[in-house]
mmCIF file of C-alpha atoms in Angstrom:
data_model
loop_
_atom_site.group_PDB
_atom_site.id
_atom_site.type_symbol
_atom_site.label_atom_id
_atom_site.label_comp_id
_atom_site.label_asym_id
_atom_site.label_seq_id
_atom_site.Cartn_x
_atom_site.Cartn_y
_atom_site.Cartn_z
ATOM 1 C CA UNK A 663 0.003 0.000 -0.001
ATOM 2 C CA UNK A 664 2.839 2.373 0.764
ATOM 3 C CA UNK A 665 4.213 1.723 -2.704
ATOM 4 C CA UNK A 666 0.875 2.824 -4.185
ATOM 5 C CA UNK A 667 0.823 5.997 -2.126
ATOM 6 C CA UNK A 668 4.445 6.704 -3.012
ATOM 7 C CA UNK A 669 3.763 6.143 -6.740
ATOM 8 C CA UNK A 670 0.615 8.277 -6.514
ATOM 9 C CA UNK A 671 2.462 11.153 -4.807
ATOM 10 C CA UNK A 672 5.368 10.869 -7.195
ATOM 11 C CA UNK A 673 2.985 10.943 -10.184
ATOM 12 C CA UNK A 674 1.237 13.975 -8.713
ATOM 13 C CA UNK A 675 4.524 15.838 -8.262
ATOM 14 C CA UNK A 676 5.563 15.009 -11.811
ATOM 15 C CA UNK A 677 2.258 16.316 -13.182
ATOM 16 C CA UNK A 678 2.482 19.476 -11.082
ATOM 17 C CA UNK A 679 6.054 20.025 -12.208
ATOM 18 C CA UNK A 680 5.049 19.661 -15.851
ATOM 19 C CA UNK A 681 2.176 22.101 -15.469
ATOM 20 C CA UNK A 682 4.151 24.721 -13.575
ATOM 21 C CA UNK A 683 7.277 24.120 -15.607
ATOM 22 C CA UNK A 684 5.681 25.283 -18.817
ATOM 23 C CA UNK A 685 6.465 28.857 -19.745
ATOM 24 C CA UNK A 686 3.471 30.660 -21.213
ATOM 25 C CA UNK A 687 4.394 33.382 -23.670
ATOM 26 C CA UNK A 688 2.468 36.637 -23.596
ATOM 27 C CA UNK A 689 2.639 38.724 -26.727
ATOM 28 C CA UNK A 690 2.081 42.447 -27.153
ATOM 29 C CA UNK A 691 1.997 44.648 -30.235
ATOM 30 C CA UNK A 692 2.928 48.293 -30.712
ATOM 31 C CA UNK A 693 2.362 50.726 -33.587
ATOM 32 C CA UNK A 694 5.794 52.396 -33.781
ATOM 33 C CA UNK A 695 4.868 54.905 -36.526
ATOM 34 C CA UNK A 696 1.980 56.110 -34.363
ATOM 35 C CA UNK A 697 4.270 56.362 -31.302
ATOM 36 C CA UNK A 698 6.647 58.441 -33.407
ATOM 37 C CA UNK A 699 3.870 60.712 -34.648
ATOM 38 C CA UNK A 700 2.297 61.194 -31.210
ATOM 39 C CA UNK A 701 5.422 61.477 -29.093
ATOM 40 C CA UNK A 702 7.682 63.506 -31.309
ATOM 41 C CA UNK A 703 5.067 65.798 -32.852
ATOM 42 C CA UNK A 704 6.419 68.746 -30.907
ATOM 43 C CA UNK A 705 10.068 68.226 -31.835
ATOM 44 C CA UNK A 706 11.747 70.630 -34.247
ATOM 45 C CA UNK A 707 12.875 67.840 -36.610
ATOM 46 C CA UNK A 708 9.314 66.560 -36.968
ATOM 47 C CA UNK A 709 7.917 70.078 -37.416
ATOM 48 C CA UNK A 710 10.434 70.669 -40.230
ATOM 49 C CA UNK A 711 9.511 67.327 -41.787
ATOM 50 C CA UNK A 712 5.817 68.171 -41.619
ATOM 51 C CA UNK A 713 6.461 71.580 -43.180
ATOM 52 C CA UNK A 714 8.307 69.903 -46.071
ATOM 53 C CA UNK A 715 5.493 67.393 -46.489
ATOM 54 C CA UNK A 716 2.935 70.257 -46.544
ATOM 55 C CA UNK A 717 5.023 72.138 -49.164
ATOM 56 C CA UNK A 718 5.170 69.037 -51.320
ATOM 57 C CA UNK A 719 1.402 68.593 -50.987
ATOM 58 C CA UNK A 720 0.823 72.253 -51.981
ATOM 59 C CA UNK A 721 3.077 71.785 -55.013
ATOM 60 C CA UNK A 722 1.149 68.671 -56.049
ATOM 61 C CA UNK A 723 -2.173 70.445 -55.628
ATOM 62 C CA UNK A 724 -0.907 73.408 -57.680
ATOM 63 C CA UNK A 725 0.238 71.086 -60.479
ATOM 64 C CA UNK A 726 -3.114 69.275 -60.419
ATOM 65 C CA UNK A 727 -4.950 72.622 -60.659
ATOM 66 C CA UNK A 728 -2.808 73.612 -63.634
ATOM 67 C CA UNK A 729 -3.660 70.341 -65.383
ATOM 68 C CA UNK A 730 -7.385 70.797 -64.660
ATOM 69 C CA UNK A 731 -7.199 74.324 -66.093
ATOM 70 C CA UNK A 732 -5.504 72.991 -69.217
ATOM 71 C CA UNK A 733 -8.241 70.341 -69.541
ATOM 72 C CA UNK A 734 -10.858 73.111 -69.376
ATOM 73 C CA UNK A 735 -9.025 75.013 -72.087
ATOM 74 C CA UNK A 736 -8.814 71.807 -74.136
ATOM 75 C CA UNK A 737 -12.570 71.336 -73.832
ATOM 76 C CA UNK A 738 -13.046 74.898 -75.107
ATOM 77 C CA UNK A 739 -10.676 74.252 -78.028
ATOM 78 C CA UNK A 740 -12.622 71.086 -78.875
ATOM 79 C CA UNK A 741 -15.872 73.060 -78.790
ATOM 80 C CA UNK A 742 -14.337 75.642 -81.146
ATOM 81 C CA UNK A 743 -12.853 72.839 -83.305
ATOM 82 C CA UNK A 744 -9.413 74.470 -83.048
ATOM 83 C CA UNK A 745 -7.198 71.540 -84.094
ATOM 84 C CA UNK A 746 -3.920 73.338 -83.591
ATOM 85 C CA UNK A 747 -4.826 74.464 -80.043
ATOM 86 C CA UNK A 748 -6.158 70.951 -79.216
ATOM 87 C CA UNK A 749 -2.865 69.317 -80.214
ATOM 88 C CA UNK A 750 -0.825 71.872 -78.303
ATOM 89 C CA UNK A 751 -2.976 71.511 -75.138
ATOM 90 C CA UNK A 752 -2.996 67.698 -75.299
ATOM 91 C CA UNK A 753 0.790 67.710 -75.543
ATOM 92 C CA UNK A 754 1.127 70.118 -72.649
ATOM 93 C CA UNK A 755 -1.380 68.131 -70.549
ATOM 94 C CA UNK A 756 0.525 64.909 -71.204
ATOM 95 C CA UNK A 757 3.853 66.542 -70.371
ATOM 96 C CA UNK A 758 2.551 68.112 -67.138
ATOM 97 C CA UNK A 759 0.800 64.890 -66.107
ATOM 98 C CA UNK A 760 4.049 62.952 -66.545
ATOM 99 C CA UNK A 761 5.963 65.642 -64.648
ATOM 100 C CA UNK A 762 3.411 65.414 -61.834
ATOM 101 C CA UNK A 763 3.791 61.622 -61.701
ATOM 102 C CA UNK A 764 7.622 61.835 -61.555
ATOM 103 C CA UNK A 765 7.490 64.660 -58.996
ATOM 104 C CA UNK A 766 5.027 62.751 -56.823
ATOM 105 C CA UNK A 767 7.089 59.544 -56.883
ATOM 106 C CA UNK A 768 10.360 61.333 -56.145
ATOM 107 C CA UNK A 769 9.014 63.487 -53.335
ATOM 108 C CA UNK A 770 7.113 60.605 -51.742
ATOM 109 C CA UNK A 771 10.284 58.498 -51.747
ATOM 110 C CA UNK A 772 12.265 61.393 -50.224
ATOM 111 C CA UNK A 773 9.663 61.969 -47.490
ATOM 112 C CA UNK A 774 9.422 58.238 -46.714
ATOM 113 C CA UNK A 775 13.210 58.015 -46.400
ATOM 114 C CA UNK A 776 13.306 61.064 -44.140
ATOM 115 C CA UNK A 777 10.489 59.670 -41.988
ATOM 116 C CA UNK A 778 12.411 56.390 -41.603
ATOM 117 C CA UNK A 779 15.605 58.280 -40.687
ATOM 118 C CA UNK A 780 13.761 60.243 -38.024
ATOM 119 C CA UNK A 781 12.133 57.116 -36.621
ATOM 120 C CA UNK A 782 15.408 55.199 -36.600
ATOM 121 C CA UNK A 783 17.397 57.937 -34.950
ATOM 122 C CA UNK A 784 19.331 56.649 -31.985
ATOM 123 C CA UNK A 785 17.695 58.769 -29.293
ATOM 124 C CA UNK A 786 14.180 57.919 -30.433
ATOM 125 C CA UNK A 787 14.818 54.181 -30.675
ATOM 126 C CA UNK A 788 16.711 54.054 -27.382
ATOM 127 C CA UNK A 789 13.912 55.804 -25.509
ATOM 128 C CA UNK A 790 11.200 53.696 -27.132
ATOM 129 C CA UNK A 791 13.041 50.402 -26.661
ATOM 130 C CA UNK A 792 13.782 51.176 -23.024
ATOM 131 C CA UNK A 793 10.155 52.016 -22.396
ATOM 132 C CA UNK A 794 8.903 48.935 -24.300
ATOM 133 C CA UNK A 795 11.255 46.770 -22.215
ATOM 134 C CA UNK A 796 9.951 48.357 -18.996
ATOM 135 C CA UNK A 797 6.278 47.863 -19.980
ATOM 136 C CA UNK A 798 6.857 44.310 -21.194
ATOM 137 C CA UNK A 799 8.710 43.259 -18.072
ATOM 138 C CA UNK A 800 6.307 44.942 -15.681
ATOM 139 C CA UNK A 801 3.224 43.474 -17.413
ATOM 140 C CA UNK A 802 4.662 40.031 -18.144
ATOM 141 C CA UNK A 803 4.960 40.203 -21.944
ATOM 142 C CA UNK A 804 7.639 37.971 -23.414
ATOM 143 C CA UNK A 805 7.430 39.300 -26.984
ATOM 144 C CA UNK A 806 6.533 42.711 -28.425
ATOM 145 C CA UNK A 807 5.986 43.085 -32.192
ATOM 146 C CA UNK A 808 5.692 46.207 -34.339
ATOM 147 C CA UNK A 809 2.225 46.046 -35.939
ATOM 148 C CA UNK A 810 3.447 47.685 -39.162
ATOM 149 C CA UNK A 811 6.601 45.559 -39.607
ATOM 150 C CA UNK A 812 5.420 42.075 -38.774
ATOM 151 C CA UNK A 813 4.534 40.402 -42.092
ATOM 152 C CA UNK A 814 3.034 37.278 -40.517
ATOM 153 C CA UNK A 815 0.775 39.207 -38.125
ATOM 154 C CA UNK A 816 -2.762 38.679 -39.359
ATOM 155 C CA UNK A 817 -4.783 39.554 -36.286
ATOM 156 C CA UNK A 818 -4.294 40.693 -32.702
ATOM 157 C CA UNK A 819 -6.543 41.454 -29.766
ATOM 158 C CA UNK A 820 -6.783 45.115 -28.798
ATOM 159 C CA UNK A 821 -5.873 44.127 -25.253
ATOM 160 C CA UNK A 822 -2.378 43.192 -26.486
ATOM 161 C CA UNK A 823 -1.798 46.632 -28.114
ATOM 162 C CA UNK A 824 0.455 48.610 -25.786
ATOM 163 C CA UNK A 825 0.788 51.638 -28.093
ATOM 164 C CA UNK A 826 -1.252 54.011 -25.904
ATOM 165 C CA UNK A 827 0.517 52.860 -22.729
ATOM 166 C CA UNK A 828 3.859 53.396 -24.439
ATOM 167 C CA UNK A 829 2.962 56.916 -25.614
ATOM 168 C CA UNK A 830 1.631 57.891 -22.167
ATOM 169 C CA UNK A 831 4.697 56.436 -20.478
ATOM 170 C CA UNK A 832 7.070 58.299 -22.811
ATOM 171 C CA UNK A 833 5.208 61.548 -22.218
ATOM 172 C CA UNK A 834 5.298 61.034 -18.455
ATOM 173 C CA UNK A 835 9.060 60.392 -18.449
ATOM 174 C CA UNK A 836 9.636 63.411 -20.733
ATOM 175 C CA UNK A 837 8.193 65.880 -18.274
#
């Protein structure tokens, strides 16, 4: 009988050890571009970036307005049956449309590169990583993924998103 009790207790301890020995991973996600936008909005580098982005947008809108005006003039030339003016306006519209496309692609690439440089600057990343580490360790998360840069991430529960906590924590430490 004592062998049965000993085997039973030993089995129980083995089962308990297996249950408590398992490490359960807790995963969190964070939206780093949003953290960047919210936290560093007041910084001079970001203000300068936003001013450049606004200038580019104004330039694009101006170019689009010019093309619309040329299209209106083309419609008038068609109504007057002015073949020479129609050909000239069509050529100018095509040229300006292509210039707009090239301008848009170039400026968008420049702004994206600048945004990445700002986000990857040492001081920003160090502050954010330190704060993510603090939140993860204090709340028991074993992994934290960037929502925007995790290709396999298909879905996540809002309760695992620590973006707002991170932003608030960074603001609190900044003061």
